[in-house]
Structure formats: C-alpha cells, structure tokens
Amino acid sequence: MPDPLRTYAATAVIGDEHVTPPPGLLSDSLRTRLRRLRTDADLQEWTAAANEWAWYADARYRACVELRPATAPIRIGVKDTVAVAGFPTRLGLRRHRHYPHRTAAALDHLGDDPGLPAQVTAKVVTTEVNIGVGSGCGNPYFPHIDPAGSSTGSGVAVAAGICDLSLATDVLGSTRWPAGRCGVVGLRATHDPATLNGIFPLTSTMDAVGWMARTPDDLALLWPLLGLPPAPPRYRLRIGVVQEVLDDDVEPEILAALHRSADALAEAGHQVGPARIGPAWLYRAAAWEMCSREAWDGYQTWRTWIGDDLTDSTRLALESGRTVSDGRFAEIRAAQHRSRIEAAAQFADHQIDAWLLPLDPDLPRPADAPPPDKTIPTADQSSYDRDIGYTPIASFLGLPAITLPVARTTTDAPLAMQLVGPRHTEATLLRLAHDLAARTADLGLVPR
C-alpha cells in the first residue's frame, strides 16, 4: 500500500532540497527579457515557466502571503501594509485582514507606459505592523544571513526571482536593510505625505515609499512606473564621503568597502571628497525616539481596529514610545524641522550632490543569531551607539537614499553602501548607483 505522506509530498513537491536554477529569462536582465519577449520569446511559455519558478521559490524562501499567476512580463510585489484593491491586507498579523477598495497612490503609475506591461502578482511578507521582530523568510542569495525587515518579503521576493519590482516602505531603514541583506537594490524615496495614501503609517514624519529591484539597471528601466522625477542631464556629480563614519567604530571590512566605493565613483568621473554632515549625525538616536513615540501614539488608534494578539517583541517596541515625554517629543520635532533646513543648505553651500556612507557599522546578523527582544534600540543597551546605525540619517532629514551591494565579506556576507541626496534627487542617486555597480566586481548572486 502506498505511503499517503510520501504520495502527498511528491504531489506537493515537498522535501526536495536541490535548488532548481530559475528559467533563463529570469536570470537575464529585465531589459533583455523585455527585448526577447518582443522578438523571439513566447509570452505564454515564459509566464508558465515564471509561475512554476515563483511557486517553487516562494515555498523555499517564504516571501509572499499571497501569490497569483503572472500574465504580464513585469511582476510586482507589494508589502502587506500597502493597499491593493482585490487583495487582502494583513499588516503582518496572523489573523487580521481587511479588503481595501482602492489601491495605494504609490501604484498609480503602473499603467502609464505601454512598453512596460506590469501586474501586481504578490502581497509580500512584512513584520508585524512594521515594527515586530522576525518574518520567517529565508534569504535567497545568503541563506546564512538574516534578511532583516520590516519590508523583508520585498527584498526576498526580488532576490528569489518571484518579483521584478517590489513596493516597500522605509521609516528608519525598512527598505534599505532588507535590500542590503538580500543583495538587491533598495530605494527610499523623499518623505512626501502625498505619496503615502493607502499605506499603513508607522510614523508620519519619516514614513516614505520604498522600491526594490535586482539591479540599478532594472530599477532604471522601471522608472516610469514609480512616479518619481526623471533623471537630470548627465554631468559630473560631487560626492561627499561622510567623515563621521571614519571616526566611528566600524568593522574594517566595511571601511575597506567604503574606500573602494569612493574610488569606483571617482573612476566613473565624479568628484569625490570628504564631507561632514554635522548635527544630522547626532540626530540618529532622536530618530528612533521619534519613531517609537509616533508608533505608540498611532497604536492608541489602530488597536481598536485589529482583533489580533501582538507578539512580545512588537508590544515591547510599541510600548517603548511611552517613555518619550511630550516635552522630549516636542524637542525632537523642533530639531527635525531645523535639521531639514540645515541639510538643504549643506548640500547647496558645499555643492554636494550625494553623501556616501555604509548601510551600517556592523556586519549583517547571521540567520541563526538570537533575535533582539525588540526592534527599537534604547539607551540602556550596551550596543546602543552601534544599534542606532546610519540609516536614520536620511529618515530624520526626509531625504531619498539608495543602497546596493558592493562586496562579500570573508565569511560570505553581503556588504552594502548607501547614497543620500537632497529632496527629490532619486534619479541622481540611481545614476550614481548604476555607476558604482558597473565598477563593482560580479558578486555571483544566485538563489541557493
């Protein structure tokens, strides 16, 4: 008599640890795929192969909370805190779901370019209400590295070849961390409340739309779908290497990657020199305080909407906002207002187009490392000065930032750099990322 469990496993393709290579057109650049689909490749055959791969990859890496068959050449994933009409939104919770009637404003431009036929095929994993610990996702390129969050599923889905573009959100690094840990490109857009309609808010003063793609070239090709300003004419750009990083306690391999990245941008013809960002460096801790207080204030409203239990890490992160007094919160708000004016003046006065700095001072956390108790660092932690990291700089100032992989460590962990620019200079940052990627050795990134 056949073993029912073995029969089921064979039918469900369970238990095969061998990683099947993705179909050829998924391994190619997006530009090559679209060209071939216009000339010699069959769309139906391609979508059939792409769907088989996506189902296989999602079973392996657990990037999606809902995955639908693709019928278009460009597949888009959307973080599960963002409204898409026809898809439930779960906010990263176990039981909650609601069904929005309207799609978020960030997706308004999907049909603008007939040469870029795109379709939302997946809602992707997020941590609980953007602030919890852990996602259950695997890291396709670096299985031994935690894929980070909160937009975990966006990074994993892109790296796994499940999606070509993923819409994420970024408060203090929620797009840039998963992108950096998963070896893909992550763009935080300029803070603009008008773009956040249909996105579950965590902190209204720092929330921003985020996008992820495999490479700068893929992101450049998809630019008309993002609703962002077009690229300016090409000219020599001026990049400031953030000197406060050199004074900080940074892992040697990260510093070496920073210097190589600066050299690569200089080789691309850009002017590269030192820059100090002044008070913005000191406001990194304040950004975490602001996030925790605004998240706590928001929780007082949305807790009545959601009949679901929160994990301890989510609850602790939210409750940390109670310790930020009204007086301290007002101080931080005033400092944020001043710092945004100061940052604009710094870029203009020093004629700098972008700051270059690492994603973080520390190497990526191993997947098997004990998770932190909560996502919000507090001053009583011994590692506080390192835990506040470098991503809050762009967040507190409301600026765009892009991150991309530039190296692998001796222990095979990804190292990422970020570029931060003045408001609404996303296209300039993408150009710099493209120039840096073109002068970075092939990192051999394939799902495994």
PDB file of C-alpha atoms in Angstrom, residues 132-388:
ATOM      1  CA  GLY A 132       7.927  43.449  15.047  1.00  0.00           C
ATOM      2  CA  VAL A 133      10.922  41.114  15.071  1.00  0.00           C
ATOM      3  CA  GLY A 134      11.281  38.321  12.534  1.00  0.00           C
ATOM      4  CA  SER A 135       9.409  37.359   9.392  1.00  0.00           C
ATOM      5  CA  GLY A 136      10.003  33.663   8.739  1.00  0.00           C
ATOM      6  CA  CYS A 137      11.556  34.450   5.347  1.00  0.00           C
ATOM      7  CA  GLY A 138      14.717  32.848   4.023  1.00  0.00           C
ATOM      8  CA  ASN A 139      17.487  34.788   2.303  1.00  0.00           C
ATOM      9  CA  PRO A 140      17.889  33.525  -1.291  1.00  0.00           C
ATOM     10  CA  TYR A 141      21.446  34.702  -2.010  1.00  0.00           C
ATOM     11  CA  PHE A 142      22.761  34.466   1.550  1.00  0.00           C
ATOM     12  CA  PRO A 143      20.866  31.705   3.422  1.00  0.00           C
ATOM     13  CA  HIS A 144      23.062  32.132   6.496  1.00  0.00           C
ATOM     14  CA  ILE A 145      22.211  35.861   6.832  1.00  0.00           C
ATOM     15  CA  ASP A 146      19.051  37.259   8.417  1.00  0.00           C
ATOM     16  CA  PRO A 147      17.116  39.103   5.674  1.00  0.00           C
ATOM     17  CA  ALA A 148      16.133  41.943   8.065  1.00  0.00           C
ATOM     18  CA  GLY A 149      12.942  43.984   7.938  1.00  0.00           C
ATOM     19  CA  SER A 150      10.404  45.320   8.079  1.00  0.00           C
ATOM     20  CA  SER A 151       9.997  45.080   4.286  1.00  0.00           C
ATOM     21  CA  THR A 152      11.505  41.600   4.410  1.00  0.00           C
ATOM     22  CA  GLY A 153       9.323  39.986   1.773  1.00  0.00           C
ATOM     23  CA  SER A 154      10.112  42.723  -0.732  1.00  0.00           C
ATOM     24  CA  GLY A 155      13.832  42.007  -0.608  1.00  0.00           C
ATOM     25  CA  VAL A 156      13.396  38.244  -0.558  1.00  0.00           C
ATOM     26  CA  ALA A 157      10.870  38.195  -3.424  1.00  0.00           C
ATOM     27  CA  VAL A 158      13.142  40.249  -5.669  1.00  0.00           C
ATOM     28  CA  ALA A 159      16.273  38.241  -4.837  1.00  0.00           C
ATOM     29  CA  ALA A 160      14.372  34.982  -5.355  1.00  0.00           C
ATOM     30  CA  GLY A 161      13.087  36.000  -8.786  1.00  0.00           C
ATOM     31  CA  ILE A 162       9.466  35.909  -7.639  1.00  0.00           C
ATOM     32  CA  CYS A 163       9.011  39.608  -8.432  1.00  0.00           C
ATOM     33  CA  ASP A 164      10.899  42.054 -10.638  1.00  0.00           C
ATOM     34  CA  LEU A 165       9.943  45.121  -8.624  1.00  0.00           C
ATOM     35  CA  SER A 166       8.628  45.362  -5.105  1.00  0.00           C
ATOM     36  CA  LEU A 167       6.918  48.241  -3.364  1.00  0.00           C
ATOM     37  CA  ALA A 168       8.108  48.602   0.213  1.00  0.00           C
ATOM     38  CA  THR A 169       8.125  51.295   2.882  1.00  0.00           C
ATOM     39  CA  ASP A 170      11.022  52.895   4.714  1.00  0.00           C
ATOM     40  CA  VAL A 171      10.854  54.583   8.118  1.00  0.00           C
ATOM     41  CA  LEU A 172      14.316  54.125   9.607  1.00  0.00           C
ATOM     42  CA  GLY A 173      15.703  51.715   7.019  1.00  0.00           C
ATOM     43  CA  SER A 174      12.901  49.233   6.375  1.00  0.00           C
ATOM     44  CA  THR A 175      13.609  49.191   2.633  1.00  0.00           C
ATOM     45  CA  ARG A 176      17.377  49.618   2.794  1.00  0.00           C
ATOM     46  CA  TRP A 177      18.089  46.921   5.393  1.00  0.00           C
ATOM     47  CA  PRO A 178      16.383  44.028   3.557  1.00  0.00           C
ATOM     48  CA  ALA A 179      17.808  45.210   0.238  1.00  0.00           C
ATOM     49  CA  GLY A 180      21.302  45.305   1.687  1.00  0.00           C
ATOM     50  CA  ARG A 181      20.979  41.946   3.431  1.00  0.00           C
ATOM     51  CA  CYS A 182      19.451  40.231   0.402  1.00  0.00           C
ATOM     52  CA  GLY A 183      21.916  41.673  -2.124  1.00  0.00           C
ATOM     53  CA  VAL A 184      19.471  43.771  -4.160  1.00  0.00           C
ATOM     54  CA  VAL A 185      18.937  47.490  -4.781  1.00  0.00           C
ATOM     55  CA  GLY A 186      16.700  49.428  -2.396  1.00  0.00           C
ATOM     56  CA  LEU A 187      15.481  52.985  -2.916  1.00  0.00           C
ATOM     57  CA  ARG A 188      13.939  55.121  -0.194  1.00  0.00           C
ATOM     58  CA  ALA A 189      12.018  57.984  -1.807  1.00  0.00           C
ATOM     59  CA  THR A 190      11.790  61.520  -0.448  1.00  0.00           C
ATOM     60  CA  HIS A 191       9.431  61.847   2.510  1.00  0.00           C
ATOM     61  CA  ASP A 192       6.208  63.174   0.979  1.00  0.00           C
ATOM     62  CA  PRO A 193       2.851  62.666   2.739  1.00  0.00           C
ATOM     63  CA  ALA A 194       1.030  62.913  -0.610  1.00  0.00           C
ATOM     64  CA  THR A 195       2.587  59.613  -1.718  1.00  0.00           C
ATOM     65  CA  LEU A 196       1.557  57.706   1.414  1.00  0.00           C
ATOM     66  CA  ASN A 197      -2.192  57.460   0.804  1.00  0.00           C
ATOM     67  CA  GLY A 198      -3.143  53.792   1.137  1.00  0.00           C
ATOM     68  CA  ILE A 199      -0.050  52.873   3.173  1.00  0.00           C
ATOM     69  CA  PHE A 200      -0.391  51.852   6.819  1.00  0.00           C
ATOM     70  CA  PRO A 201       1.544  54.553   8.697  1.00  0.00           C
ATOM     71  CA  LEU A 202       4.098  53.972  11.422  1.00  0.00           C
ATOM     72  CA  THR A 203       5.480  57.477  11.784  1.00  0.00           C
ATOM     73  CA  SER A 204       4.022  60.269   9.690  1.00  0.00           C
ATOM     74  CA  THR A 205       7.169  62.411   9.819  1.00  0.00           C
ATOM     75  CA  MET A 206       9.559  59.777   8.434  1.00  0.00           C
ATOM     76  CA  ASP A 207       7.497  57.181   6.523  1.00  0.00           C
ATOM     77  CA  ALA A 208       8.480  57.013   2.860  1.00  0.00           C
ATOM     78  CA  VAL A 209       7.729  54.868  -0.160  1.00  0.00           C
ATOM     79  CA  GLY A 210      10.449  52.341  -0.980  1.00  0.00           C
ATOM     80  CA  TRP A 211      11.224  50.301  -4.079  1.00  0.00           C
ATOM     81  CA  MET A 212      13.433  47.260  -4.653  1.00  0.00           C
ATOM     82  CA  ALA A 213      14.794  45.699  -7.833  1.00  0.00           C
ATOM     83  CA  ARG A 214      17.616  43.290  -8.599  1.00  0.00           C
ATOM     84  CA  THR A 215      19.973  45.846 -10.150  1.00  0.00           C
ATOM     85  CA  PRO A 216      20.224  49.594 -10.784  1.00  0.00           C
ATOM     86  CA  ASP A 217      19.587  48.891 -14.474  1.00  0.00           C
ATOM     87  CA  ASP A 218      16.345  47.038 -13.694  1.00  0.00           C
ATOM     88  CA  LEU A 219      15.219  49.919 -11.482  1.00  0.00           C
ATOM     89  CA  ALA A 220      16.135  52.470 -14.171  1.00  0.00           C
ATOM     90  CA  LEU A 221      14.106  50.567 -16.765  1.00  0.00           C
ATOM     91  CA  LEU A 222      11.076  50.532 -14.464  1.00  0.00           C
ATOM     92  CA  TRP A 223      11.431  54.212 -13.512  1.00  0.00           C
ATOM     93  CA  PRO A 224       8.273  55.336 -15.412  1.00  0.00           C
ATOM     94  CA  LEU A 225       6.211  53.082 -13.107  1.00  0.00           C
ATOM     95  CA  LEU A 226       7.449  54.731  -9.909  1.00  0.00           C
ATOM     96  CA  GLY A 227       6.015  58.224 -10.320  1.00  0.00           C
ATOM     97  CA  LEU A 228       9.353  59.851  -9.471  1.00  0.00           C
ATOM     98  CA  PRO A 229      11.075  62.830 -11.160  1.00  0.00           C
ATOM     99  CA  PRO A 230      13.019  61.979 -14.329  1.00  0.00           C
ATOM    100  CA  ALA A 231      16.787  61.890 -14.430  1.00  0.00           C
ATOM    101  CA  PRO A 232      18.576  65.212 -14.984  1.00  0.00           C
ATOM    102  CA  PRO A 233      21.075  65.640 -17.831  1.00  0.00           C
ATOM    103  CA  ARG A 234      24.313  63.727 -17.292  1.00  0.00           C
ATOM    104  CA  TYR A 235      27.094  65.744 -15.737  1.00  0.00           C
ATOM    105  CA  ARG A 236      29.913  65.241 -13.283  1.00  0.00           C
ATOM    106  CA  LEU A 237      28.483  64.810  -9.809  1.00  0.00           C
ATOM    107  CA  ARG A 238      30.024  65.708  -6.469  1.00  0.00           C
ATOM    108  CA  ILE A 239      30.017  63.089  -3.741  1.00  0.00           C
ATOM    109  CA  GLY A 240      30.891  63.614  -0.103  1.00  0.00           C
ATOM    110  CA  VAL A 241      32.259  60.638   1.821  1.00  0.00           C
ATOM    111  CA  VAL A 242      30.785  61.041   5.312  1.00  0.00           C
ATOM    112  CA  GLN A 243      33.742  61.634   7.619  1.00  0.00           C
ATOM    113  CA  GLU A 244      31.862  60.889  10.818  1.00  0.00           C
ATOM    114  CA  VAL A 245      31.866  57.264   9.684  1.00  0.00           C
ATOM    115  CA  LEU A 246      35.666  57.247   9.684  1.00  0.00           C
ATOM    116  CA  ASP A 247      35.622  58.492  13.283  1.00  0.00           C
ATOM    117  CA  ASP A 248      33.142  55.796  14.323  1.00  0.00           C
ATOM    118  CA  ASP A 249      33.657  52.191  15.422  1.00  0.00           C
ATOM    119  CA  VAL A 250      33.136  50.493  12.058  1.00  0.00           C
ATOM    120  CA  GLU A 251      34.024  46.967  11.013  1.00  0.00           C
ATOM    121  CA  PRO A 252      37.274  47.003   8.973  1.00  0.00           C
ATOM    122  CA  GLU A 253      35.749  45.155   6.007  1.00  0.00           C
ATOM    123  CA  ILE A 254      33.003  47.771   5.818  1.00  0.00           C
ATOM    124  CA  LEU A 255      35.521  50.635   5.857  1.00  0.00           C
ATOM    125  CA  ALA A 256      37.520  48.943   3.118  1.00  0.00           C
ATOM    126  CA  ALA A 257      34.358  48.612   1.014  1.00  0.00           C
ATOM    127  CA  LEU A 258      33.584  52.296   1.597  1.00  0.00           C
ATOM    128  CA  HIS A 259      37.013  53.342   0.305  1.00  0.00           C
ATOM    129  CA  ARG A 260      36.691  51.063  -2.732  1.00  0.00           C
ATOM    130  CA  SER A 261      33.263  52.510  -3.490  1.00  0.00           C
ATOM    131  CA  ALA A 262      34.605  56.064  -3.292  1.00  0.00           C
ATOM    132  CA  ASP A 263      37.433  55.120  -5.661  1.00  0.00           C
ATOM    133  CA  ALA A 264      34.972  53.491  -8.069  1.00  0.00           C
ATOM    134  CA  LEU A 265      32.825  56.620  -8.231  1.00  0.00           C
ATOM    135  CA  ALA A 266      35.919  58.721  -8.842  1.00  0.00           C
ATOM    136  CA  GLU A 267      36.898  56.356 -11.668  1.00  0.00           C
ATOM    137  CA  ALA A 268      33.427  56.938 -13.127  1.00  0.00           C
ATOM    138  CA  GLY A 269      34.348  60.614 -13.479  1.00  0.00           C
ATOM    139  CA  HIS A 270      32.668  62.035 -10.408  1.00  0.00           C
ATOM    140  CA  GLN A 271      34.294  64.398  -7.936  1.00  0.00           C
ATOM    141  CA  VAL A 272      34.723  62.598  -4.615  1.00  0.00           C
ATOM    142  CA  GLY A 273      35.876  64.238  -1.401  1.00  0.00           C
ATOM    143  CA  PRO A 274      35.298  64.372   2.354  1.00  0.00           C
ATOM    144  CA  ALA A 275      32.098  65.753   3.876  1.00  0.00           C
ATOM    145  CA  ARG A 276      30.847  66.244   7.397  1.00  0.00           C
ATOM    146  CA  ILE A 277      27.106  66.153   7.976  1.00  0.00           C
ATOM    147  CA  GLY A 278      27.218  67.868  11.365  1.00  0.00           C
ATOM    148  CA  PRO A 279      24.113  67.824  13.578  1.00  0.00           C
ATOM    149  CA  ALA A 280      22.376  65.254  11.366  1.00  0.00           C
ATOM    150  CA  TRP A 281      24.838  62.670  12.663  1.00  0.00           C
ATOM    151  CA  LEU A 282      23.809  63.404  16.242  1.00  0.00           C
ATOM    152  CA  TYR A 283      20.076  63.124  15.497  1.00  0.00           C
ATOM    153  CA  ARG A 284      20.215  59.401  14.690  1.00  0.00           C
ATOM    154  CA  ALA A 285      19.169  58.445  18.225  1.00  0.00           C
ATOM    155  CA  ALA A 286      16.443  61.087  18.206  1.00  0.00           C
ATOM    156  CA  ALA A 287      15.025  59.496  15.059  1.00  0.00           C
ATOM    157  CA  TRP A 288      14.499  56.233  16.954  1.00  0.00           C
ATOM    158  CA  GLU A 289      12.814  58.110  19.800  1.00  0.00           C
ATOM    159  CA  MET A 290      10.513  59.864  17.339  1.00  0.00           C
ATOM    160  CA  CYS A 291       9.624  56.578  15.670  1.00  0.00           C
ATOM    161  CA  SER A 292       8.789  54.890  18.959  1.00  0.00           C
ATOM    162  CA  ARG A 293       6.630  57.786  20.183  1.00  0.00           C
ATOM    163  CA  GLU A 294       4.714  58.172  16.922  1.00  0.00           C
ATOM    164  CA  ALA A 295       4.204  54.415  16.687  1.00  0.00           C
ATOM    165  CA  TRP A 296       2.858  54.379  20.246  1.00  0.00           C
ATOM    166  CA  ASP A 297       0.515  57.285  19.521  1.00  0.00           C
ATOM    167  CA  GLY A 298      -0.754  55.559  16.388  1.00  0.00           C
ATOM    168  CA  TYR A 299      -1.267  52.325  18.292  1.00  0.00           C
ATOM    169  CA  GLN A 300      -3.812  54.065  20.506  1.00  0.00           C
ATOM    170  CA  THR A 301      -5.973  54.477  17.401  1.00  0.00           C
ATOM    171  CA  TRP A 302      -5.459  51.304  15.395  1.00  0.00           C
ATOM    172  CA  ARG A 303      -5.529  48.879  18.315  1.00  0.00           C
ATOM    173  CA  THR A 304      -9.327  49.210  18.284  1.00  0.00           C
ATOM    174  CA  TRP A 305      -9.463  48.106  14.632  1.00  0.00           C
ATOM    175  CA  ILE A 306      -7.496  44.901  14.954  1.00  0.00           C
ATOM    176  CA  GLY A 307      -8.689  41.853  16.841  1.00  0.00           C
ATOM    177  CA  ASP A 308      -5.333  40.140  16.913  1.00  0.00           C
ATOM    178  CA  ASP A 309      -2.677  39.410  19.504  1.00  0.00           C
ATOM    179  CA  LEU A 310       0.736  41.002  19.090  1.00  0.00           C
ATOM    180  CA  THR A 311       3.972  39.163  19.736  1.00  0.00           C
ATOM    181  CA  ASP A 312       6.038  40.258  22.716  1.00  0.00           C
ATOM    182  CA  SER A 313       8.656  41.936  20.518  1.00  0.00           C
ATOM    183  CA  THR A 314       6.018  44.033  18.754  1.00  0.00           C
ATOM    184  CA  ARG A 315       4.362  45.005  22.009  1.00  0.00           C
ATOM    185  CA  LEU A 316       7.700  45.956  23.620  1.00  0.00           C
ATOM    186  CA  ALA A 317       8.668  48.073  20.621  1.00  0.00           C
ATOM    187  CA  LEU A 318       5.358  49.927  20.724  1.00  0.00           C
ATOM    188  CA  GLU A 319       5.458  50.413  24.477  1.00  0.00           C
ATOM    189  CA  SER A 320       8.927  51.955  24.295  1.00  0.00           C
ATOM    190  CA  GLY A 321       7.194  55.039  22.890  1.00  0.00           C
ATOM    191  CA  ARG A 322       5.563  55.671  26.248  1.00  0.00           C
ATOM    192  CA  THR A 323       8.948  56.692  27.660  1.00  0.00           C
ATOM    193  CA  VAL A 324       9.263  59.631  25.246  1.00  0.00           C
ATOM    194  CA  SER A 325       7.636  62.524  27.103  1.00  0.00           C
ATOM    195  CA  ASP A 326       5.586  65.233  25.430  1.00  0.00           C
ATOM    196  CA  GLY A 327       8.368  67.696  26.143  1.00  0.00           C
ATOM    197  CA  ARG A 328      11.043  65.472  24.622  1.00  0.00           C
ATOM    198  CA  PHE A 329       8.843  64.761  21.617  1.00  0.00           C
ATOM    199  CA  ALA A 330       8.380  68.492  21.024  1.00  0.00           C
ATOM    200  CA  GLU A 331      12.158  68.984  21.227  1.00  0.00           C
ATOM    201  CA  ILE A 332      12.732  66.285  18.632  1.00  0.00           C
ATOM    202  CA  ARG A 333      10.101  67.709  16.292  1.00  0.00           C
ATOM    203  CA  ALA A 334      11.732  71.137  16.502  1.00  0.00           C
ATOM    204  CA  ALA A 335      15.169  69.618  15.887  1.00  0.00           C
ATOM    205  CA  GLN A 336      13.840  67.737  12.885  1.00  0.00           C
ATOM    206  CA  HIS A 337      12.424  70.921  11.374  1.00  0.00           C
ATOM    207  CA  ARG A 338      15.752  72.725  11.852  1.00  0.00           C
ATOM    208  CA  SER A 339      17.801  69.820  10.576  1.00  0.00           C
ATOM    209  CA  ARG A 340      15.866  69.591   7.320  1.00  0.00           C
ATOM    210  CA  ILE A 341      16.566  73.251   6.602  1.00  0.00           C
ATOM    211  CA  GLU A 342      20.226  72.805   7.589  1.00  0.00           C
ATOM    212  CA  ALA A 343      20.645  69.729   5.386  1.00  0.00           C
ATOM    213  CA  ALA A 344      19.306  71.519   2.310  1.00  0.00           C
ATOM    214  CA  ALA A 345      21.751  74.354   2.983  1.00  0.00           C
ATOM    215  CA  GLN A 346      24.640  71.918   3.472  1.00  0.00           C
ATOM    216  CA  PHE A 347      24.123  70.277   0.111  1.00  0.00           C
ATOM    217  CA  ALA A 348      23.820  73.666  -1.594  1.00  0.00           C
ATOM    218  CA  ASP A 349      26.618  75.501   0.232  1.00  0.00           C
ATOM    219  CA  HIS A 350      29.141  72.696  -0.195  1.00  0.00           C
ATOM    220  CA  GLN A 351      27.936  71.902  -3.728  1.00  0.00           C
ATOM    221  CA  ILE A 352      27.463  68.221  -2.918  1.00  0.00           C
ATOM    222  CA  ASP A 353      25.044  66.020  -4.848  1.00  0.00           C
ATOM    223  CA  ALA A 354      25.148  62.992  -2.540  1.00  0.00           C
ATOM    224  CA  TRP A 355      26.649  61.635   0.648  1.00  0.00           C
ATOM    225  CA  LEU A 356      28.302  58.222   0.523  1.00  0.00           C
ATOM    226  CA  LEU A 357      28.339  56.017   3.618  1.00  0.00           C
ATOM    227  CA  PRO A 358      27.888  52.363   4.595  1.00  0.00           C
ATOM    228  CA  LEU A 359      24.484  50.895   5.269  1.00  0.00           C
ATOM    229  CA  ASP A 360      25.509  50.070   8.862  1.00  0.00           C
ATOM    230  CA  PRO A 361      28.634  49.983  11.057  1.00  0.00           C
ATOM    231  CA  ASP A 362      28.199  46.259  11.748  1.00  0.00           C
ATOM    232  CA  LEU A 363      28.352  43.153   9.613  1.00  0.00           C
ATOM    233  CA  PRO A 364      24.979  41.559   8.784  1.00  0.00           C
ATOM    234  CA  ARG A 365      23.429  39.454  11.527  1.00  0.00           C
ATOM    235  CA  PRO A 366      23.621  35.681  10.994  1.00  0.00           C
ATOM    236  CA  ALA A 367      20.300  33.930  10.466  1.00  0.00           C
ATOM    237  CA  ASP A 368      20.888  31.685  13.463  1.00  0.00           C
ATOM    238  CA  ALA A 369      21.780  34.523  15.872  1.00  0.00           C
ATOM    239  CA  PRO A 370      19.330  35.091  18.757  1.00  0.00           C
ATOM    240  CA  PRO A 371      16.843  37.774  17.709  1.00  0.00           C
ATOM    241  CA  PRO A 372      16.681  41.022  19.679  1.00  0.00           C
ATOM    242  CA  ASP A 373      13.909  41.459  22.230  1.00  0.00           C
ATOM    243  CA  LYS A 374      12.518  44.396  20.280  1.00  0.00           C
ATOM    244  CA  THR A 375      13.271  46.436  17.184  1.00  0.00           C
ATOM    245  CA  ILE A 376      13.644  49.826  18.899  1.00  0.00           C
ATOM    246  CA  PRO A 377      17.109  50.290  20.479  1.00  0.00           C
ATOM    247  CA  THR A 378      17.139  52.056  23.839  1.00  0.00           C
ATOM    248  CA  ALA A 379      19.919  53.888  25.653  1.00  0.00           C
ATOM    249  CA  ASP A 380      20.205  51.209  28.352  1.00  0.00           C
ATOM    250  CA  GLN A 381      21.593  48.705  25.806  1.00  0.00           C
ATOM    251  CA  SER A 382      25.388  48.262  25.801  1.00  0.00           C
ATOM    252  CA  SER A 383      25.437  48.261  21.983  1.00  0.00           C
ATOM    253  CA  TYR A 384      23.168  51.312  21.648  1.00  0.00           C
ATOM    254  CA  ASP A 385      25.651  53.543  19.800  1.00  0.00           C
ATOM    255  CA  ARG A 386      26.092  50.881  17.120  1.00  0.00           C
ATOM    256  CA  ASP A 387      22.473  49.746  17.059  1.00  0.00           C
ATOM    257  CA  ILE A 388      21.141  53.171  16.056  1.00  0.00           C
TER     258      ILE A 388
END
